[in-house]
Amino acid sequence: MARKSRETFDSRMGMLLAMAGSAIGLGNIWRFPYMLGKNGGAAFILVYILMLVVLCLPVMVSEYLIGRRGEANPFSSFDKLAPGSKWRWIGFLAVLASACILSFYCVVGGWSVKYLADSCAMAFSSGQADYAANFGAFISNPWKPLVYTIIFLALTGLIIVFGVRKGIERMSKVMITVLFVIIVLVVIRSLSLPGAIEGVRYMFVPDFSKVTADTCIAAMGQAFFSLSIGCGTILTYASYVSKEENILASSAWISFFDTMFAIIAGLAIIPAVYAIAYMNGVEPDVSAGPGLVFITLPGVFSQMPLGGVAAILFFLALLLAAITSAISLMEVVVAFIIEEMRRSRAKAVLICFMLCGGVGVFCSLSFGPLTGFRLFGLSVFDFFDYITSNIMLPVGGLLLTVFAGWRLKRANFLDELTNGGKLRIPRWLSLTIYYLVKLVAPLGILLIFLNTFFS
Ligand code: TRP
């Protein structure tokens, strides 16, 4: 039976770091700072934290619980907990969503490989260049970004081939530790620039007049994406977790790590942008959107002392973060192929590589030769980004909480949450979690979701 041959994580720390490695990724370093810049700074952080506690933590607990109790990929986990029901197709959708995310994620991962290579060649160490034009020329080139996308995906696949303990757990442990050290170094460099303090103020002094309905939607989408919830990643990793772990504590730790990391990444970027603007006597602009990390930041590095080194460290951090997340996305698909289609791990990786690489090629080309090709008015890249973050993840999260809150028996839910009564979780706390899962989270997600499409 699959059960006996299934691997598990080796240690508690390894499990936490692998999950944190999944959560900490481009979402934190690339997406969070520009969402912050676009949505008004400190107020966005507060709304984000509210979404995190009220909506995302319950989704994460549900996913964790279903995965650990089901001990399988999303498809089989649902099938085991609700035999023969239609729920397993939700699991299948989760696998599909993971494949879709990986298909565009590997394109941005490829960009970070390219920017790391460039920074090692000291491309951002001195002088002025038109970084926007350079970035535009690179991503629209018909073949160069493809090469980097494939390199990125191949690196990811290589780690996965080694399995859960030797591949995922070991690499995540090393990478997340290195990542943390690097990003702290970049923060120190960034904060020590004259004028940086204005950027810190922007991040921490809230202006509530900037909070609109759009801020809430943006904050929820960002929180889902950043925590890797809603499409079976946490579920799959949880299926490798021992029965002794504390689901609630682990979920809270991962959310905490992830949020801290996003804020630290913000501190590495926003104050530096302010400081350089101050140096040049211009207004700081942190609302550059997706280009913030690839266009604004190289400009910042090129002007700051020791900027060449900071650039290498920063893009290395970006790549490490992207890889540990891509691993988790690929593992969802690979676990499904191994267990449902009975293929070896190596074959499963190869299938996933070809599938996501194939779609990834179209995502990448949509910045160049395929710009004119539209799906529902969006380029291929934007289409995948949009349907996954704005539709599949919230719907996935909604269904996960509905399953955990309504389809699982309350006694079973509480049994799994407290490890069969072995954990001393106060009754009021486990019941609060239960009702957050059963009522608050699904209704909250539904409301924000409807608001997005019918307002
Ligand atoms: N959370 C990762 C990031 O912040 C990306 C990611 C990994 C993800 N697995 C996921 C996003 C599952 C959504 C769902 O970059």
Tab-separated table of C-alpha atoms and ligand atoms in Angstrom:
chain	number	residue	atom	x	y	z
A	1	MET	CA	0.000	0.000	0.000
A	2	ALA	CA	1.064	3.535	-0.693
A	3	ARG	CA	0.804	4.249	2.998
A	4	LYS	CA	3.788	2.211	4.099
A	5	SER	CA	6.108	3.452	1.411
A	6	ARG	CA	5.167	7.082	1.963
A	7	GLU	CA	7.936	9.324	3.152
A	8	THR	CA	7.577	11.705	6.062
A	9	PHE	CA	9.508	14.740	7.162
A	10	ASP	CA	12.449	13.874	9.355
A	11	SER	CA	12.220	16.540	12.025
A	12	ARG	CA	9.892	19.155	13.360
A	13	MET	CA	12.221	21.997	12.342
A	14	GLY	CA	12.644	20.505	8.868
A	15	MET	CA	8.885	20.330	8.418
A	16	LEU	CA	8.384	23.911	9.573
A	17	LEU	CA	11.156	25.202	7.341
A	18	ALA	CA	9.866	23.287	4.320
A	19	MET	CA	6.412	24.781	4.814
A	20	ALA	CA	7.853	28.215	5.493
A	21	GLY	CA	9.989	27.710	2.376
A	22	SER	CA	6.845	27.110	0.389
A	23	ALA	CA	5.149	30.175	1.779
A	24	ILE	CA	8.152	32.486	1.523
A	25	GLY	CA	8.727	33.171	-2.135
A	26	LEU	CA	8.293	35.628	-4.948
A	27	GLY	CA	5.037	36.501	-3.214
A	28	ASN	CA	6.985	38.041	-0.343
A	29	ILE	CA	9.941	39.613	-2.086
A	30	TRP	CA	8.498	40.520	-5.465
A	31	ARG	CA	4.743	40.863	-4.976
A	32	PHE	CA	4.294	42.126	-1.403
A	33	PRO	CA	6.489	45.257	-1.711
A	34	TYR	CA	4.752	46.423	-4.862
A	35	MET	CA	1.291	45.681	-3.490
A	36	LEU	CA	2.299	47.709	-0.467
A	37	GLY	CA	3.534	50.508	-2.681
A	38	LYS	CA	0.332	50.468	-4.720
A	39	ASN	CA	-2.087	50.211	-1.810
A	40	GLY	CA	-0.891	52.876	0.554
A	41	GLY	CA	1.822	51.382	2.768
A	42	ALA	CA	1.149	50.858	6.472
A	43	ALA	CA	-2.657	50.683	6.192
A	44	PHE	CA	-2.283	47.822	3.706
A	45	ILE	CA	-0.136	45.903	6.189
A	46	LEU	CA	-2.826	46.205	8.868
A	47	VAL	CA	-5.621	45.046	6.558
A	48	TYR	CA	-3.359	42.225	5.424
A	49	ILE	CA	-2.822	41.057	8.993
A	50	LEU	CA	-6.548	41.166	9.673
A	51	MET	CA	-7.243	39.004	6.577
A	52	LEU	CA	-4.504	36.680	7.656
A	53	VAL	CA	-5.914	35.962	11.086
A	54	VAL	CA	-9.619	35.911	10.258
A	55	LEU	CA	-9.631	34.208	6.837
A	56	CYS	CA	-6.292	32.668	6.021
A	57	LEU	CA	-5.377	30.987	9.267
A	58	PRO	CA	-8.655	28.977	9.241
A	59	VAL	CA	-8.006	27.959	5.617
A	60	MET	CA	-4.504	26.865	6.495
A	61	VAL	CA	-5.674	24.864	9.504
A	62	SER	CA	-8.315	23.146	7.329
A	63	GLU	CA	-5.812	22.289	4.636
A	64	TYR	CA	-3.316	21.011	7.170
A	65	LEU	CA	-5.933	18.937	8.935
A	66	ILE	CA	-7.299	17.350	5.759
A	67	GLY	CA	-3.809	16.518	4.506
A	68	ARG	CA	-2.579	15.009	7.719
A	69	ARG	CA	-5.727	12.957	8.276
A	70	GLY	CA	-5.917	11.919	4.620
A	71	GLU	CA	-2.209	11.048	4.351
A	72	ALA	CA	-2.207	11.423	0.585
A	73	ASN	CA	-2.243	13.842	-2.351
A	74	PRO	CA	-5.269	16.171	-2.478
A	75	PHE	CA	-7.331	13.856	-4.706
A	76	SER	CA	-6.962	10.786	-2.469
A	77	SER	CA	-7.077	12.705	0.799
A	78	PHE	CA	-10.575	13.929	0.031
A	79	ASP	CA	-11.540	10.482	-1.156
A	80	LYS	CA	-10.357	8.866	2.071
A	81	LEU	CA	-12.161	11.346	4.300
A	82	ALA	CA	-15.374	11.293	2.263
A	83	PRO	CA	-15.249	7.994	0.366
A	84	GLY	CA	-16.825	7.920	-3.052
A	85	SER	CA	-18.046	11.514	-2.883
A	86	LYS	CA	-17.533	14.233	-5.461
A	87	TRP	CA	-15.163	16.016	-3.098
A	88	ARG	CA	-12.144	14.313	-4.556
A	89	TRP	CA	-12.632	16.356	-7.710
A	90	ILE	CA	-11.955	19.420	-5.593
A	91	GLY	CA	-8.658	17.743	-4.791
A	92	PHE	CA	-8.110	17.259	-8.483
A	93	LEU	CA	-8.809	20.945	-9.140
A	94	ALA	CA	-6.242	21.823	-6.492
A	95	VAL	CA	-3.638	19.773	-8.352
A	96	LEU	CA	-4.596	21.534	-11.563
A	97	ALA	CA	-4.358	24.952	-9.911
A	98	SER	CA	-0.886	24.138	-8.632
A	99	ALA	CA	0.211	23.211	-12.144
A	100	CYS	CA	-1.226	26.486	-13.476
A	101	ILE	CA	0.575	28.541	-10.823
A	102	LEU	CA	3.851	26.753	-11.457
A	103	SER	CA	3.511	27.489	-15.179
A	104	PHE	CA	3.753	31.235	-14.716
A	105	TYR	CA	5.765	31.152	-11.496
A	106	CYS	CA	8.660	29.499	-13.326
A	107	VAL	CA	8.754	32.417	-15.782
A	108	VAL	CA	9.359	34.943	-12.990
A	109	GLY	CA	11.722	32.412	-11.407
A	110	GLY	CA	13.615	32.452	-14.700
A	111	TRP	CA	13.864	36.236	-14.560
A	112	SER	CA	15.463	35.960	-11.143
A	113	VAL	CA	18.046	33.509	-12.531
A	114	LYS	CA	18.833	36.031	-15.257
A	115	TYR	CA	19.099	38.958	-12.812
A	116	LEU	CA	21.349	36.950	-10.527
A	117	ALA	CA	23.610	36.182	-13.496
A	118	ASP	CA	23.614	39.847	-14.503
A	119	SER	CA	24.397	41.056	-11.018
A	120	CYS	CA	27.304	38.604	-10.813
A	121	ALA	CA	28.552	40.177	-14.034
A	122	MET	CA	28.346	43.491	-12.133
A	123	ALA	CA	25.679	44.857	-14.431
A	124	PHE	CA	24.153	46.940	-11.622
A	125	SER	CA	27.304	48.093	-9.902
A	126	SER	CA	27.815	51.469	-11.462
A	127	GLY	CA	26.506	54.087	-13.793
A	128	GLN	CA	23.108	54.874	-15.148
A	129	ALA	CA	21.295	52.632	-17.548
A	130	ASP	CA	17.735	52.490	-18.683
A	131	TYR	CA	16.657	49.593	-16.513
A	132	ALA	CA	13.061	49.717	-17.681
A	133	ALA	CA	14.138	49.376	-21.305
A	134	ASN	CA	16.575	46.588	-20.423
A	135	PHE	CA	13.909	44.653	-18.573
A	136	GLY	CA	11.415	45.163	-21.398
A	137	ALA	CA	13.924	44.035	-24.003
A	138	PHE	CA	14.765	40.932	-21.985
A	139	ILE	CA	11.267	39.676	-21.295
A	140	SER	CA	10.105	40.313	-24.844
A	141	ASN	CA	13.051	38.535	-26.431
A	142	PRO	CA	11.693	35.439	-28.213
A	143	TRP	CA	14.126	32.892	-26.768
A	144	LYS	CA	16.310	34.263	-23.939
A	145	PRO	CA	13.704	34.189	-21.167
A	146	LEU	CA	12.699	30.684	-22.276
A	147	VAL	CA	16.191	29.429	-21.577
A	148	TYR	CA	16.083	30.875	-18.053
A	149	THR	CA	12.584	29.538	-17.417
A	150	ILE	CA	13.731	26.046	-18.361
A	151	ILE	CA	16.851	26.357	-16.184
A	152	PHE	CA	14.693	27.363	-13.246
A	153	LEU	CA	12.212	24.531	-13.759
A	154	ALA	CA	15.013	21.987	-14.218
A	155	LEU	CA	16.634	23.076	-10.917
A	156	THR	CA	13.288	22.664	-9.189
A	157	GLY	CA	12.736	19.230	-10.724
A	158	LEU	CA	16.217	18.113	-9.758
A	159	ILE	CA	15.583	18.804	-6.071
A	160	ILE	CA	12.219	17.035	-6.163
A	161	VAL	CA	13.693	13.889	-7.690
A	162	PHE	CA	15.576	13.356	-4.426
A	163	GLY	CA	12.297	13.002	-2.534
A	164	VAL	CA	10.807	14.500	0.586
A	165	ARG	CA	13.643	14.161	3.111
A	166	LYS	CA	16.764	14.306	0.994
A	167	GLY	CA	15.409	16.771	-1.526
A	168	ILE	CA	12.689	19.021	-0.206
A	169	GLU	CA	13.450	19.053	3.511
A	170	ARG	CA	17.223	19.325	3.235
A	171	MET	CA	17.222	21.975	0.521
A	172	SER	CA	14.536	24.041	2.205
A	173	LYS	CA	16.439	24.029	5.487
A	174	VAL	CA	19.633	25.291	3.883
A	175	MET	CA	17.991	27.731	1.509
A	176	ILE	CA	15.679	29.381	4.006
A	177	THR	CA	18.506	29.883	6.480
A	178	VAL	CA	20.791	31.430	3.860
A	179	LEU	CA	17.904	33.492	2.578
A	180	PHE	CA	17.230	34.928	5.995
A	181	VAL	CA	20.851	35.919	6.573
A	182	ILE	CA	21.084	37.545	3.151
A	183	ILE	CA	17.911	39.537	3.433
A	184	VAL	CA	18.936	40.861	6.855
A	185	LEU	CA	22.231	42.037	5.334
A	186	VAL	CA	20.387	43.829	2.554
A	187	VAL	CA	18.022	45.417	5.099
A	188	ILE	CA	20.993	46.732	7.088
A	189	ARG	CA	22.502	48.189	3.925
A	190	SER	CA	19.208	49.702	2.889
A	191	LEU	CA	18.373	51.209	6.288
A	192	SER	CA	21.809	52.741	6.693
A	193	LEU	CA	21.340	54.940	3.625
A	194	PRO	CA	20.597	58.584	4.404
A	195	GLY	CA	16.914	59.363	3.962
A	196	ALA	CA	15.834	55.722	4.395
A	197	ILE	CA	13.806	56.582	7.472
A	198	GLU	CA	11.102	58.202	5.332
A	199	GLY	CA	10.549	54.822	3.703
A	200	VAL	CA	10.236	53.187	7.108
A	201	ARG	CA	7.653	55.783	8.057
A	202	TYR	CA	5.714	55.004	4.877
A	203	MET	CA	5.630	51.347	5.900
A	204	PHE	CA	4.635	51.778	9.516
A	205	VAL	CA	2.595	54.942	9.960
A	206	PRO	CA	-0.871	54.105	8.639
A	207	ASP	CA	-3.071	56.463	6.693
A	208	PHE	CA	-6.543	54.953	6.911
A	209	SER	CA	-7.999	57.263	4.313
A	210	LYS	CA	-6.220	54.979	1.834
A	211	VAL	CA	-8.216	51.859	2.815
A	212	THR	CA	-10.865	51.080	0.182
A	213	ALA	CA	-12.753	47.964	-0.896
A	214	ASP	CA	-9.950	47.359	-3.368
A	215	THR	CA	-7.420	47.326	-0.557
A	216	CYS	CA	-9.327	44.455	1.080
A	217	ILE	CA	-9.464	42.378	-2.085
A	218	ALA	CA	-5.828	43.011	-2.831
A	219	ALA	CA	-4.851	42.143	0.734
A	220	MET	CA	-6.852	38.900	0.690
A	221	GLY	CA	-5.441	37.770	-2.659
A	222	GLN	CA	-1.951	38.605	-1.507
A	223	ALA	CA	-2.415	36.699	1.750
A	224	PHE	CA	-3.690	33.574	-0.046
A	225	PHE	CA	-0.883	33.644	-2.553
A	226	SER	CA	1.793	34.392	-0.011
A	227	LEU	CA	0.756	31.668	2.429
A	228	SER	CA	0.505	29.055	-0.361
A	229	ILE	CA	-3.031	28.191	0.647
A	230	GLY	CA	-6.078	27.227	-1.383
A	231	CYS	CA	-4.584	24.757	-3.846
A	232	GLY	CA	-3.277	21.778	-1.968
A	233	THR	CA	0.321	22.777	-1.231
A	234	ILE	CA	-0.075	22.819	2.535
A	235	LEU	CA	-2.321	19.759	2.232
A	236	THR	CA	0.354	17.775	0.396
A	237	TYR	CA	3.133	18.801	2.779
A	238	ALA	CA	0.862	18.061	5.748
A	239	SER	CA	0.442	14.517	4.465
A	240	TYR	CA	4.165	14.030	5.200
A	241	VAL	CA	3.832	15.333	8.752
A	242	SER	CA	3.883	13.084	11.818
A	243	LYS	CA	0.798	12.634	13.968
A	244	GLU	CA	2.530	14.294	16.925
A	245	GLU	CA	2.747	17.767	15.426
A	246	ASN	CA	0.529	20.545	16.659
A	247	ILE	CA	-1.527	21.683	13.661
A	248	LEU	CA	-2.589	24.978	15.157
A	249	ALA	CA	0.853	25.952	16.406
A	250	SER	CA	2.507	24.981	13.105
A	251	SER	CA	-0.017	26.976	11.081
A	252	ALA	CA	0.428	29.986	13.326
A	253	TRP	CA	4.212	29.772	13.108
A	254	ILE	CA	4.214	29.511	9.326
A	255	SER	CA	1.865	32.476	8.980
A	256	PHE	CA	4.017	34.443	11.385
A	257	PHE	CA	7.299	33.597	9.589
A	258	ASP	CA	5.772	34.425	6.246
A	259	THR	CA	4.418	37.792	7.341
A	260	MET	CA	7.624	38.760	9.111
A	261	PHE	CA	9.511	37.865	5.997
A	262	ALA	CA	7.282	39.958	3.780
A	263	ILE	CA	7.766	42.932	6.081
A	264	ILE	CA	11.527	42.378	6.180
A	265	ALA	CA	11.600	42.165	2.370
A	266	GLY	CA	9.649	45.416	2.306
A	267	LEU	CA	12.262	46.940	4.603
A	268	ALA	CA	14.985	45.858	2.207
A	269	ILE	CA	13.292	47.572	-0.723
A	270	ILE	CA	11.037	50.520	0.197
A	271	PRO	CA	13.533	52.515	2.349
A	272	ALA	CA	16.218	52.065	-0.325
A	273	VAL	CA	13.887	53.499	-2.954
A	274	TYR	CA	13.178	56.485	-0.681
A	275	ALA	CA	16.861	57.035	0.085
A	276	ILE	CA	17.913	57.071	-3.553
A	277	ALA	CA	15.057	59.400	-4.500
A	278	TYR	CA	16.158	61.682	-1.668
A	279	MET	CA	19.727	61.584	-2.963
A	280	ASN	CA	18.582	62.507	-6.453
A	281	GLY	CA	16.207	65.158	-5.186
A	282	VAL	CA	13.120	63.551	-6.738
A	283	GLU	CA	9.834	62.233	-5.333
A	284	PRO	CA	10.096	58.570	-4.314
A	285	ASP	CA	7.930	56.276	-6.398
A	286	VAL	CA	7.159	52.909	-4.864
A	287	SER	CA	4.114	52.304	-7.020
A	288	ALA	CA	6.055	50.892	-9.960
A	289	GLY	CA	4.081	47.631	-9.774
A	290	PRO	CA	5.579	44.319	-10.900
A	291	GLY	CA	8.646	46.126	-12.197
A	292	LEU	CA	9.634	47.340	-8.721
A	293	VAL	CA	12.106	44.539	-8.113
A	294	PHE	CA	13.406	44.213	-11.667
A	295	ILE	CA	13.438	47.861	-12.766
A	296	THR	CA	13.450	50.212	-9.777
A	297	LEU	CA	15.761	48.134	-7.620
A	298	PRO	CA	18.635	47.742	-10.130
A	299	GLY	CA	18.563	51.538	-10.394
A	300	VAL	CA	18.800	51.760	-6.611
A	301	PHE	CA	21.674	49.251	-6.461
A	302	SER	CA	23.622	51.039	-9.165
A	303	GLN	CA	23.637	54.211	-7.097
A	304	MET	CA	24.374	52.982	-3.636
A	305	PRO	CA	27.790	52.276	-2.181
A	306	LEU	CA	28.473	48.514	-2.231
A	307	GLY	CA	25.434	48.265	-4.484
A	308	GLY	CA	27.048	45.611	-6.688
A	309	VAL	CA	27.372	43.237	-3.756
A	310	ALA	CA	23.922	44.095	-2.445
A	311	ALA	CA	22.520	43.271	-5.906
A	312	ILE	CA	24.156	39.835	-5.979
A	313	LEU	CA	22.900	39.044	-2.486
A	314	PHE	CA	19.422	40.309	-3.223
A	315	PHE	CA	18.912	38.379	-6.451
A	316	LEU	CA	20.390	35.258	-4.879
A	317	ALA	CA	17.812	35.618	-2.113
A	318	LEU	CA	15.070	36.083	-4.688
A	319	LEU	CA	16.094	32.927	-6.522
A	320	LEU	CA	16.363	30.798	-3.369
A	321	ALA	CA	12.961	31.975	-2.204
A	322	ALA	CA	11.444	31.250	-5.612
A	323	ILE	CA	12.915	27.749	-5.765
A	324	THR	CA	11.669	26.585	-2.351
A	325	SER	CA	8.180	27.734	-3.368
A	326	ALA	CA	8.339	26.184	-6.813
A	327	ILE	CA	9.382	22.906	-5.189
A	328	SER	CA	6.199	22.894	-3.146
A	329	LEU	CA	4.041	23.583	-6.187
A	330	MET	CA	5.706	20.840	-8.196
A	331	GLU	CA	5.438	18.364	-5.315
A	332	VAL	CA	1.633	18.664	-5.343
A	333	VAL	CA	1.537	17.573	-8.973
A	334	VAL	CA	4.284	14.978	-8.552
A	335	ALA	CA	2.623	13.371	-5.500
A	336	PHE	CA	-0.597	13.120	-7.512
A	337	ILE	CA	1.129	11.498	-10.491
A	338	ILE	CA	3.046	9.046	-8.275
A	339	GLU	CA	0.026	7.950	-6.259
A	340	GLU	CA	-2.789	8.100	-8.797
A	341	MET	CA	-1.012	7.253	-12.015
A	342	ARG	CA	1.489	4.882	-10.397
A	343	ARG	CA	4.614	6.363	-11.929
A	344	SER	CA	8.061	6.536	-10.361
A	345	ARG	CA	9.146	9.815	-8.761
A	346	ALA	CA	11.613	10.520	-11.555
A	347	LYS	CA	8.999	9.924	-14.264
A	348	ALA	CA	6.473	12.049	-12.403
A	349	VAL	CA	8.947	14.918	-12.258
A	350	LEU	CA	9.613	14.570	-15.967
A	351	ILE	CA	5.898	14.646	-16.801
A	352	CYS	CA	5.397	17.711	-14.622
A	353	PHE	CA	8.452	19.401	-16.110
A	354	MET	CA	7.147	18.950	-19.641
A	355	LEU	CA	3.611	19.943	-18.778
A	356	CYS	CA	4.393	23.105	-16.818
A	357	GLY	CA	7.386	23.926	-18.990
A	358	GLY	CA	5.155	23.656	-22.050
A	359	VAL	CA	2.564	26.048	-20.653
A	360	GLY	CA	5.366	28.178	-19.193
A	361	VAL	CA	6.766	28.721	-22.676
A	362	PHE	CA	3.477	30.288	-23.742
A	363	CYS	CA	3.371	32.428	-20.589
A	364	SER	CA	6.857	33.671	-21.292
A	365	LEU	CA	6.235	34.284	-24.992
A	366	SER	CA	3.174	36.344	-24.090
A	367	PHE	CA	5.574	39.177	-23.192
A	368	GLY	CA	7.085	39.052	-26.667
A	369	PRO	CA	5.991	37.371	-29.884
A	370	LEU	CA	2.601	36.333	-28.468
A	371	THR	CA	1.589	39.706	-26.979
A	372	GLY	CA	-1.321	39.930	-29.358
A	373	PHE	CA	-2.750	36.556	-28.359
A	374	ARG	CA	-5.485	37.113	-25.764
A	375	LEU	CA	-7.546	34.824	-23.539
A	376	PHE	CA	-10.596	36.674	-22.224
A	377	GLY	CA	-8.800	39.919	-22.955
A	378	LEU	CA	-5.681	38.944	-20.996
A	379	SER	CA	-2.250	37.839	-22.155
A	380	VAL	CA	-1.454	34.184	-21.424
A	381	PHE	CA	0.703	35.132	-18.416
A	382	ASP	CA	-1.878	37.509	-16.956
A	383	PHE	CA	-4.612	34.973	-17.605
A	384	PHE	CA	-2.903	32.294	-15.525
A	385	ASP	CA	-1.932	34.799	-12.847
A	386	TYR	CA	-5.497	36.117	-12.707
A	387	ILE	CA	-7.502	32.898	-12.709
A	388	THR	CA	-5.268	31.268	-10.124
A	389	SER	CA	-4.867	34.078	-7.562
A	390	ASN	CA	-8.273	35.685	-7.922
A	391	ILE	CA	-10.489	32.705	-8.631
A	392	MET	CA	-8.950	29.301	-7.974
A	393	LEU	CA	-7.278	30.115	-4.636
A	394	PRO	CA	-10.255	31.836	-2.968
A	395	VAL	CA	-12.662	29.190	-4.290
A	396	GLY	CA	-10.243	26.495	-3.171
A	397	GLY	CA	-9.966	28.081	0.275
A	398	LEU	CA	-13.722	28.369	0.532
A	399	LEU	CA	-14.272	24.713	-0.351
A	400	LEU	CA	-11.517	23.555	2.004
A	401	THR	CA	-13.120	25.325	4.963
A	402	VAL	CA	-16.590	24.115	3.983
A	403	PHE	CA	-15.297	20.552	3.820
A	404	ALA	CA	-13.471	20.788	7.145
A	405	GLY	CA	-16.312	22.611	8.878
A	406	TRP	CA	-19.383	20.896	7.445
A	407	ARG	CA	-18.433	17.579	5.910
A	408	LEU	CA	-16.015	16.375	8.593
A	409	LYS	CA	-17.759	15.578	11.840
A	410	ARG	CA	-17.119	18.124	14.562
A	411	ALA	CA	-15.728	15.392	16.809
A	412	ASN	CA	-13.273	14.343	14.094
A	413	PHE	CA	-12.218	17.913	13.465
A	414	LEU	CA	-11.489	18.478	17.140
A	415	ASP	CA	-9.866	15.057	17.423
A	416	GLU	CA	-7.415	15.861	14.635
A	417	LEU	CA	-6.769	19.378	15.914
A	418	THR	CA	-5.875	18.120	19.395
A	419	ASN	CA	-4.102	14.924	18.228
A	420	GLY	CA	-6.774	12.744	19.774
A	421	GLY	CA	-6.941	14.811	22.950
A	422	LYS	CA	-3.194	14.526	23.625
A	423	LEU	CA	-2.544	18.230	23.114
A	424	ARG	CA	-3.698	20.538	25.861
A	425	ILE	CA	-5.464	23.097	23.696
A	426	PRO	CA	-8.030	24.993	25.793
A	427	ARG	CA	-11.574	24.098	24.776
A	428	TRP	CA	-12.502	27.727	24.016
A	429	LEU	CA	-9.577	28.003	21.613
A	430	SER	CA	-10.333	24.842	19.651
A	431	LEU	CA	-13.994	25.821	19.430
A	432	THR	CA	-13.079	29.317	18.237
A	433	ILE	CA	-10.951	27.779	15.508
A	434	TYR	CA	-13.772	25.412	14.622
A	435	TYR	CA	-16.263	28.245	14.158
A	436	LEU	CA	-13.769	30.385	12.298
A	437	VAL	CA	-13.416	27.459	9.890
A	438	LYS	CA	-17.103	26.626	9.748
A	439	LEU	CA	-18.639	30.092	9.525
A	440	VAL	CA	-16.389	33.125	9.541
A	441	ALA	CA	-13.854	32.164	6.906
A	442	PRO	CA	-16.254	30.830	4.232
A	443	LEU	CA	-18.618	33.780	4.624
A	444	GLY	CA	-15.771	36.273	4.642
A	445	ILE	CA	-14.201	34.818	1.517
A	446	LEU	CA	-17.571	34.654	-0.207
A	447	LEU	CA	-18.266	38.294	0.555
A	448	ILE	CA	-14.955	39.568	-0.719
A	449	PHE	CA	-15.188	37.252	-3.697
A	450	LEU	CA	-18.654	38.512	-4.695
A	451	ASN	CA	-17.494	42.041	-4.142
A	452	THR	CA	-14.694	41.536	-6.664
A	453	PHE	CA	-16.958	40.390	-9.438
A	454	PHE	CA	-20.231	42.163	-8.859
A	455	SER	CA	-19.216	45.645	-7.884
B	1	TRP	N1	3.582	31.294	-1.532
B	1	TRP	C1	4.571	31.325	-2.553
B	1	TRP	C2	5.103	32.733	-2.683
B	1	TRP	O1	4.855	33.544	-1.830
B	1	TRP	C3	4.063	30.817	-3.878
B	1	TRP	C4	3.339	29.538	-3.754
B	1	TRP	C5	3.857	28.319	-3.482
B	1	TRP	C6	1.946	29.371	-3.833
B	1	TRP	N2	2.862	27.393	-3.405
B	1	TRP	C7	1.684	28.020	-3.608
B	1	TRP	C8	0.927	30.257	-4.056
B	1	TRP	C9	0.372	27.570	-3.596
B	1	TRP	C10	-0.383	29.799	-4.051
B	1	TRP	C11	-0.663	28.481	-3.810
B	1	TRP	O2	5.794	33.055	-3.597
